[in-house]
Amino acid sequence: MSQEWDAGRLDSDLDGVAFDTLAVRAGQHRTPEGEHGDPMFFTSSYVFRTAADAAARFAGEVPGNVYSRYTNPTVRAFEERIAALEGAEQAVATATGMAAILAVVMSLCSAGDHVLVSRSVFGSTISLFEKYFKRFGIEVDYVPLADLSGWEAAIKANTKLLFVESPSNPLAELVDIAALSEVAHAKGTLLVVDNCFCTPALQQPLKLGADIVVHSATKFIDGQGRCMGGVVAGRSEQMKEVVGFLRTAGPSLSPFNAWIFLKGLETLNLRMKAHCANAQALAEWLEQQDGIEKVHYAGLKSHPQHALAQRQQRGFGAVVSFEVKGGKEGAWRFIDATRLISITANLGDSKTTITHPSTTSHGRLAPQEREAAGIRDSLIRIAVGLEDVADLQADLARGLAAL
């Protein structure tokens, strides 16, 4: 924003305020119109007062907008709000969650660098590392997520990044983020955490020692399955490089989607509490049902990392995965028998969704890669929404009856 306009009292004083207040008000800088809501700036370019003004802005000598590929007031408001919620110095928005991962690696790594990735990550994340990053000379290896000694042993002299999802998709596996950050920093590497499943409402990896956080804002940050976007947050030193990548390569977030995400953030904490409550109830119910062989949810006392989840998260999330009898055929019969829950691979919606990971989100992986990630043919994933939990149980009961 131009420094020639001083909003004064029109902007809120956010010094020392709590999470929910930041989620509603952080990042908004009111214009001379005095608007109360977040404005949408639909413009590709910006007008300068003089040729010298244009030159100074393009050179970065004075603050101000240049071109909406990398500076837009609505997008910046979203970035500032995410940075406030994650406790980051700066955030950078991208067109999708995958673009956020792309931006981190392309801006911080070079040919010959080595990246360690947790074995249990989203299928498209594996494809990005395997099919594309390797093609340009980045070395990639995989480590079991929770194996701290394995991470330490796998770090090499040229290791630049450790990349993890915690909780993981779809098995809700965790890593001790504080402990892994100590391992990374002792070896001079950066720790990147995909915080999509928890959002900053449930977990703040930067405060646990991580260096960079990435999100698919498409999921819970939006919260209603309306649009796509991503965001990277961390120290300004690294984010400056990410901005440089966006400025050149252009995987930019649209202002309209940024505005949608701003509205989503206003209710994020409330929604995540409701998601968690529904997911907990369904996980406990599923664990008692015949036909269910195993339930994966960190909120269950049977989960091997339940204590860790209690320690580093403020809730257990909305994603519940479970294995049914009958392998792939049983899983498909279960899914097809439901009548309320949406069959789709997206998650983070107010509507509950159900999917078969081994043939959808992880379907492009080789069988041995799926096996290594624990993605069995009998596995079903539900992303629990905000419906009445009794109605969700009744619909899942239809699936159980089909086994």
CSV table of N, CA and C in Angstrom, one decimal, residues 95-214:
chain,number,residue,atom,x,y,z
A,95,ALA,N,-1.2,-20.1,-6.2
A,95,ALA,CA,-2.4,-20.5,-6.9
A,95,ALA,C,-3.0,-21.8,-6.3
A,96,THR,N,-2.2,-22.7,-5.8
A,96,THR,CA,-2.7,-24.0,-5.2
A,96,THR,C,-1.8,-24.4,-4.1
A,97,GLY,N,-2.1,-25.4,-3.4
A,97,GLY,CA,-1.2,-26.0,-2.4
A,97,GLY,C,0.0,-26.6,-3.1
A,98,MET,N,-0.2,-27.3,-4.2
A,98,MET,CA,1.0,-27.9,-4.9
A,98,MET,C,1.9,-26.8,-5.4
A,99,ALA,N,1.4,-25.6,-5.8
A,99,ALA,CA,2.2,-24.5,-6.2
A,99,ALA,C,3.0,-24.0,-5.0
A,100,ALA,N,2.5,-24.1,-3.8
A,100,ALA,CA,3.2,-23.6,-2.6
A,100,ALA,C,4.4,-24.5,-2.4
A,101,ILE,N,4.3,-25.8,-2.6
A,101,ILE,CA,5.4,-26.8,-2.5
A,101,ILE,C,6.4,-26.5,-3.6
A,102,LEU,N,5.9,-26.3,-4.8
A,102,LEU,CA,6.8,-26.0,-5.9
A,102,LEU,C,7.6,-24.8,-5.7
A,103,ALA,N,6.9,-23.7,-5.2
A,103,ALA,CA,7.6,-22.5,-4.9
A,103,ALA,C,8.7,-22.6,-3.9
A,104,VAL,N,8.5,-23.4,-2.8
A,104,VAL,CA,9.5,-23.6,-1.8
A,104,VAL,C,10.7,-24.2,-2.4
A,105,VAL,N,10.5,-25.3,-3.1
A,105,VAL,CA,11.7,-26.1,-3.6
A,105,VAL,C,12.4,-25.3,-4.7
A,106,MET,N,11.7,-24.8,-5.6
A,106,MET,CA,12.3,-24.1,-6.7
A,106,MET,C,13.0,-22.8,-6.3
A,107,SER,N,12.6,-22.2,-5.2
A,107,SER,CA,13.2,-20.9,-4.8
A,107,SER,C,14.4,-21.2,-3.8
A,108,LEU,N,14.4,-22.3,-3.1
A,108,LEU,CA,15.4,-22.5,-2.1
A,108,LEU,C,16.4,-23.6,-2.5
A,109,CYS,N,16.1,-24.4,-3.5
A,109,CYS,CA,17.0,-25.5,-3.9
A,109,CYS,C,17.6,-25.4,-5.3
A,110,SER,N,18.7,-26.0,-5.5
A,110,SER,CA,19.4,-26.0,-6.8
A,110,SER,C,19.7,-27.4,-7.2
A,111,ALA,N,20.1,-27.6,-8.4
A,111,ALA,CA,20.6,-28.9,-8.9
A,111,ALA,C,21.7,-29.3,-8.0
A,112,GLY,N,21.7,-30.6,-7.6
A,112,GLY,CA,22.7,-31.1,-6.7
A,112,GLY,C,22.4,-31.1,-5.3
A,113,ASP,N,21.4,-30.3,-4.9
A,113,ASP,CA,20.9,-30.3,-3.5
A,113,ASP,C,20.1,-31.6,-3.2
A,114,HIS,N,20.0,-31.9,-2.0
A,114,HIS,CA,19.3,-33.1,-1.5
A,114,HIS,C,18.1,-32.7,-0.6
A,115,VAL,N,17.0,-33.4,-0.9
A,115,VAL,CA,15.8,-33.1,-0.1
A,115,VAL,C,15.3,-34.4,0.5
A,116,LEU,N,15.0,-34.4,1.8
A,116,LEU,CA,14.4,-35.6,2.5
A,116,LEU,C,12.9,-35.4,2.7
A,117,VAL,N,12.1,-36.4,2.3
A,117,VAL,CA,10.7,-36.2,2.3
A,117,VAL,C,10.1,-37.4,3.2
A,118,SER,N,9.1,-37.1,4.0
A,118,SER,CA,8.5,-38.1,4.8
A,118,SER,C,7.8,-39.1,3.8
A,119,ARG,N,7.9,-40.4,4.1
A,119,ARG,CA,7.3,-41.4,3.2
A,119,ARG,C,5.8,-41.3,3.1
A,120,SER,N,5.1,-40.8,4.1
A,120,SER,CA,3.7,-40.7,4.1
A,120,SER,C,3.2,-39.3,3.8
A,121,VAL,N,3.4,-38.9,2.5
A,121,VAL,CA,2.9,-37.6,2.1
A,121,VAL,C,1.8,-37.8,1.0
A,122,PHE,N,1.1,-36.8,0.6
A,122,PHE,CA,0.1,-36.8,-0.4
A,122,PHE,C,0.7,-37.3,-1.7
A,123,GLY,N,-0.1,-38.1,-2.4
A,123,GLY,CA,0.4,-38.7,-3.7
A,123,GLY,C,0.9,-37.7,-4.7
A,124,SER,N,0.3,-36.6,-4.9
A,124,SER,CA,0.8,-35.6,-5.8
A,124,SER,C,2.1,-35.0,-5.4
A,125,THR,N,2.3,-34.9,-4.0
A,125,THR,CA,3.6,-34.4,-3.5
A,125,THR,C,4.7,-35.4,-3.9
A,126,ILE,N,4.5,-36.7,-3.8
A,126,ILE,CA,5.5,-37.7,-4.2
A,126,ILE,C,5.7,-37.5,-5.7
A,127,SER,N,4.7,-37.4,-6.5
A,127,SER,CA,4.8,-37.2,-8.0
A,127,SER,C,5.7,-36.0,-8.3
A,128,LEU,N,5.4,-34.9,-7.6
A,128,LEU,CA,6.2,-33.7,-7.9
A,128,LEU,C,7.7,-33.9,-7.6
A,129,PHE,N,8.0,-34.5,-6.5
A,129,PHE,CA,9.4,-34.8,-6.2
A,129,PHE,C,10.0,-35.8,-7.2
A,130,GLU,N,9.3,-36.9,-7.4
A,130,GLU,CA,9.8,-38.0,-8.2
A,130,GLU,C,9.9,-37.6,-9.7
A,131,LYS,N,8.8,-37.1,-10.3
A,131,LYS,CA,8.8,-36.9,-11.7
A,131,LYS,C,9.4,-35.6,-12.2
A,132,TYR,N,9.4,-34.6,-11.3
A,132,TYR,CA,9.9,-33.3,-11.8
A,132,TYR,C,11.1,-32.8,-11.1
A,133,PHE,N,11.1,-32.7,-9.8
A,133,PHE,CA,12.3,-32.2,-9.1
A,133,PHE,C,13.5,-33.0,-9.4
A,134,LYS,N,13.4,-34.4,-9.5
A,134,LYS,CA,14.5,-35.2,-9.8
A,134,LYS,C,15.1,-34.9,-11.2
A,135,ARG,N,14.1,-34.6,-12.1
A,135,ARG,CA,14.5,-34.4,-13.5
A,135,ARG,C,15.5,-33.2,-13.6
A,136,PHE,N,15.4,-32.3,-12.6
A,136,PHE,CA,16.2,-31.1,-12.7
A,136,PHE,C,17.4,-31.2,-11.7
A,137,GLY,N,17.8,-32.4,-11.3
A,137,GLY,CA,19.0,-32.6,-10.6
A,137,GLY,C,18.9,-32.5,-9.1
A,138,ILE,N,17.7,-32.5,-8.5
A,138,ILE,CA,17.5,-32.5,-7.1
A,138,ILE,C,17.4,-33.9,-6.6
A,139,GLU,N,18.3,-34.3,-5.7
A,139,GLU,CA,18.2,-35.6,-5.1
A,139,GLU,C,17.1,-35.7,-4.1
A,140,VAL,N,16.4,-36.8,-4.1
A,140,VAL,CA,15.2,-37.0,-3.2
A,140,VAL,C,15.3,-38.4,-2.5
A,141,ASP,N,15.2,-38.4,-1.2
A,141,ASP,CA,15.0,-39.7,-0.5
A,141,ASP,C,13.9,-39.6,0.5
A,142,TYR,N,13.4,-40.8,0.9
A,142,TYR,CA,12.2,-40.8,1.8
A,142,TYR,C,12.5,-41.5,3.1
A,143,VAL,N,11.9,-41.0,4.1
A,143,VAL,CA,12.2,-41.4,5.5
A,143,VAL,C,10.8,-41.7,6.2
A,144,PRO,N,10.7,-42.8,6.9
A,144,PRO,CA,9.5,-42.9,7.7
A,144,PRO,C,9.3,-41.7,8.6
A,145,LEU,N,8.0,-41.2,8.6
A,145,LEU,CA,7.7,-39.9,9.3
A,145,LEU,C,8.2,-39.8,10.7
A,146,ALA,N,7.9,-40.8,11.5
A,146,ALA,CA,8.1,-40.7,13.0
A,146,ALA,C,9.5,-41.1,13.4
A,147,ASP,N,10.4,-41.6,12.5
A,147,ASP,CA,11.7,-42.2,12.8
A,147,ASP,C,12.7,-41.1,12.9
A,148,LEU,N,12.9,-40.5,14.0
A,148,LEU,CA,13.9,-39.4,14.2
A,148,LEU,C,15.3,-39.9,13.9
A,149,SER,N,15.7,-41.1,14.4
A,149,SER,CA,17.0,-41.6,14.1
A,149,SER,C,17.2,-41.8,12.6
A,150,GLY,N,16.1,-42.2,11.9
A,150,GLY,CA,16.2,-42.4,10.4
A,150,GLY,C,16.4,-41.1,9.7
A,151,TRP,N,15.8,-40.0,10.2
A,151,TRP,CA,16.0,-38.7,9.6
A,151,TRP,C,17.4,-38.2,9.8
A,152,GLU,N,17.9,-38.4,11.0
A,152,GLU,CA,19.3,-38.0,11.3
A,152,GLU,C,20.3,-38.7,10.4
A,153,ALA,N,20.1,-40.0,10.3
A,153,ALA,CA,21.0,-40.8,9.5
A,153,ALA,C,21.0,-40.5,8.0
A,154,ALA,N,19.8,-40.1,7.5
A,154,ALA,CA,19.7,-39.9,6.1
A,154,ALA,C,20.1,-38.5,5.6
A,155,ILE,N,20.4,-37.6,6.6
A,155,ILE,CA,20.8,-36.2,6.2
A,155,ILE,C,22.3,-36.3,5.7
A,156,LYS,N,22.5,-35.7,4.5
A,156,LYS,CA,23.8,-35.7,3.9
A,156,LYS,C,24.4,-34.2,3.9
A,157,ALA,N,25.6,-34.1,3.4
A,157,ALA,CA,26.2,-32.8,3.4
A,157,ALA,C,25.5,-31.8,2.5
A,158,ASN,N,24.8,-32.3,1.5
A,158,ASN,CA,24.1,-31.5,0.5
A,158,ASN,C,22.6,-31.4,0.8
A,159,THR,N,22.2,-31.9,1.9
A,159,THR,CA,20.7,-31.9,2.3
A,159,THR,C,20.3,-30.4,2.6
A,160,LYS,N,19.3,-30.0,1.8
A,160,LYS,CA,18.9,-28.6,1.9
A,160,LYS,C,17.6,-28.5,2.8
A,161,LEU,N,16.7,-29.4,2.5
A,161,LEU,CA,15.4,-29.4,3.2
A,161,LEU,C,14.9,-30.7,3.7
A,162,LEU,N,14.2,-30.7,4.8
A,162,LEU,CA,13.4,-31.8,5.3
A,162,LEU,C,11.9,-31.4,5.1
A,163,PHE,N,11.2,-32.3,4.4
A,163,PHE,CA,9.8,-31.9,4.1
A,163,PHE,C,8.9,-33.0,4.7
A,164,VAL,N,7.9,-32.6,5.5
A,164,VAL,CA,7.0,-33.5,6.2
A,164,VAL,C,5.6,-33.0,6.1
A,165,GLU,N,4.6,-34.0,6.2
A,165,GLU,CA,3.2,-33.7,6.5
A,165,GLU,C,3.0,-34.2,7.9
A,166,SER,N,2.5,-33.4,8.8
A,166,SER,CA,2.2,-33.9,10.1
A,166,SER,C,1.0,-33.1,10.6
A,167,PRO,N,-0.2,-33.8,10.7
A,167,PRO,CA,-0.5,-35.2,10.4
A,167,PRO,C,-0.4,-35.5,8.9
A,168,SER,N,-0.2,-36.8,8.6
A,168,SER,CA,-0.1,-37.2,7.3
A,168,SER,C,-1.4,-37.5,6.6
A,169,ASN,N,-1.4,-37.5,5.3
A,169,ASN,CA,-2.6,-37.8,4.5
A,169,ASN,C,-2.4,-39.2,3.9
A,170,PRO,N,-3.2,-40.2,4.2
A,170,PRO,CA,-4.5,-40.1,5.0
A,170,PRO,C,-4.4,-40.8,6.3
A,171,LEU,N,-3.2,-41.2,6.8
A,171,LEU,CA,-3.2,-42.1,8.0
A,171,LEU,C,-3.0,-41.4,9.3
A,172,ALA,N,-3.0,-40.1,9.3
A,172,ALA,CA,-2.9,-39.3,10.5
A,172,ALA,C,-1.6,-39.7,11.3
A,173,GLU,N,-0.5,-40.0,10.6
A,173,GLU,CA,0.7,-40.2,11.3
A,173,GLU,C,1.3,-38.8,11.7
A,174,LEU,N,2.2,-38.8,12.7
A,174,LEU,CA,2.7,-37.6,13.2
A,174,LEU,C,4.3,-37.7,13.4
A,175,VAL,N,4.9,-36.6,13.4
A,175,VAL,CA,6.3,-36.5,13.8
A,175,VAL,C,6.4,-35.5,14.9
A,176,ASP,N,7.3,-35.7,15.8
A,176,ASP,CA,7.6,-34.8,16.9
A,176,ASP,C,8.3,-33.6,16.2
A,177,ILE,N,7.6,-32.5,15.9
A,177,ILE,CA,8.1,-31.4,15.1
A,177,ILE,C,9.2,-30.7,15.8
A,178,ALA,N,9.1,-30.5,17.1
A,178,ALA,CA,10.2,-29.9,17.9
A,178,ALA,C,11.5,-30.7,17.9
A,179,ALA,N,11.4,-32.0,18.0
A,179,ALA,CA,12.5,-32.8,18.0
A,179,ALA,C,13.2,-32.9,16.6
A,180,LEU,N,12.3,-33.0,15.6
A,180,LEU,CA,12.9,-33.1,14.2
A,180,LEU,C,13.5,-31.7,13.8
A,181,SER,N,13.0,-30.6,14.3
A,181,SER,CA,13.6,-29.3,14.0
A,181,SER,C,15.0,-29.3,14.6
A,182,GLU,N,15.2,-29.8,15.8
A,182,GLU,CA,16.5,-29.9,16.4
A,182,GLU,C,17.5,-30.7,15.6
A,183,VAL,N,17.0,-31.8,15.1
A,183,VAL,CA,17.8,-32.7,14.2
A,183,VAL,C,18.2,-31.9,12.9
A,184,ALA,N,17.2,-31.2,12.3
A,184,ALA,CA,17.5,-30.5,11.1
A,184,ALA,C,18.5,-29.4,11.3
A,185,HIS,N,18.3,-28.6,12.4
A,185,HIS,CA,19.1,-27.4,12.6
A,185,HIS,C,20.6,-27.8,13.0
A,186,ALA,N,20.7,-29.0,13.7
A,186,ALA,CA,22.0,-29.4,14.1
A,186,ALA,C,22.8,-29.8,12.9
A,187,LYS,N,22.1,-30.1,11.8
A,187,LYS,CA,22.8,-30.5,10.5
A,187,LYS,C,22.8,-29.4,9.5
A,188,GLY,N,22.3,-28.2,9.9
A,188,GLY,CA,22.3,-27.1,9.0
A,188,GLY,C,21.2,-27.2,7.9
A,189,THR,N,20.1,-27.8,8.1
A,189,THR,CA,19.1,-27.9,7.1
A,189,THR,C,17.8,-27.2,7.6
A,190,LEU,N,16.9,-27.0,6.7
A,190,LEU,CA,15.6,-26.4,7.0
A,190,LEU,C,14.5,-27.4,7.1
A,191,LEU,N,13.6,-27.2,8.0
A,191,LEU,CA,12.5,-28.1,8.2
A,191,LEU,C,11.2,-27.4,7.6
A,192,VAL,N,10.6,-28.0,6.7
A,192,VAL,CA,9.3,-27.6,6.0
A,192,VAL,C,8.2,-28.5,6.5
A,193,VAL,N,7.1,-27.9,7.0
A,193,VAL,CA,6.0,-28.7,7.5
A,193,VAL,C,4.7,-28.3,6.7
A,194,ASP,N,4.1,-29.3,6.1
A,194,ASP,CA,2.8,-29.2,5.5
A,194,ASP,C,1.8,-29.2,6.6
A,195,ASN,N,1.1,-28.1,6.9
A,195,ASN,CA,0.2,-28.0,8.0
A,195,ASN,C,-1.2,-28.0,7.6
A,196,CYS,N,-1.5,-28.5,6.4
A,196,CYS,CA,-2.8,-28.5,5.8
A,196,CYS,C,-3.9,-29.1,6.7
A,197,PHE,N,-3.6,-30.3,7.3
A,197,PHE,CA,-4.7,-31.0,8.0
A,197,PHE,C,-5.0,-30.3,9.3
A,198,CYS,N,-4.1,-29.6,10.0
A,198,CYS,CA,-4.3,-29.0,11.2
A,198,CYS,C,-4.8,-27.5,11.1
A,199,THR,N,-4.2,-26.8,10.2
A,199,THR,CA,-4.3,-25.4,10.1
A,199,THR,C,-3.7,-24.7,11.3
A,200,PRO,N,-3.4,-23.4,11.3
A,200,PRO,CA,-2.9,-22.8,12.5
A,200,PRO,C,-3.8,-22.8,13.7
A,201,ALA,N,-5.1,-23.1,13.5
A,201,ALA,CA,-6.0,-23.2,14.6
A,201,ALA,C,-5.7,-24.3,15.5
A,202,LEU,N,-5.1,-25.4,15.0
A,202,LEU,CA,-4.8,-26.6,15.8
A,202,LEU,C,-3.3,-26.8,16.0
A,203,GLN,N,-2.4,-26.2,15.1
A,203,GLN,CA,-1.0,-26.5,15.3
A,203,GLN,C,-0.2,-25.3,14.6
A,204,GLN,N,0.8,-24.9,15.3
A,204,GLN,CA,1.7,-23.8,14.7
A,204,GLN,C,3.1,-24.3,14.7
A,205,PRO,N,3.5,-25.0,13.6
A,205,PRO,CA,4.8,-25.6,13.5
A,205,PRO,C,6.0,-24.6,13.7
A,206,LEU,N,5.8,-23.4,13.3
A,206,LEU,CA,7.0,-22.4,13.4
A,206,LEU,C,7.3,-22.2,14.9
A,207,LYS,N,6.3,-22.2,15.7
A,207,LYS,CA,6.5,-22.1,17.2
A,207,LYS,C,7.1,-23.3,17.8
A,208,LEU,N,7.0,-24.5,17.1
A,208,LEU,CA,7.7,-25.7,17.5
A,208,LEU,C,9.1,-25.9,17.0
A,209,GLY,N,9.5,-24.9,16.2
A,209,GLY,CA,10.9,-25.0,15.7
A,209,GLY,C,11.0,-25.1,14.2
A,210,ALA,N,9.9,-25.4,13.4
A,210,ALA,CA,10.0,-25.5,12.0
A,210,ALA,C,10.4,-24.2,11.4
A,211,ASP,N,10.9,-24.2,10.2
A,211,ASP,CA,11.4,-23.0,9.5
A,211,ASP,C,10.4,-22.5,8.5
A,212,ILE,N,9.6,-23.4,7.9
A,212,ILE,CA,8.7,-23.0,6.8
A,212,ILE,C,7.4,-23.8,7.0
A,213,VAL,N,6.2,-23.2,6.8
A,213,VAL,CA,5.0,-23.9,6.8
A,213,VAL,C,4.3,-23.7,5.4
A,214,VAL,N,3.7,-24.8,4.9
A,214,VAL,CA,3.0,-24.7,3.7
A,214,VAL,C,1.5,-25.2,3.9
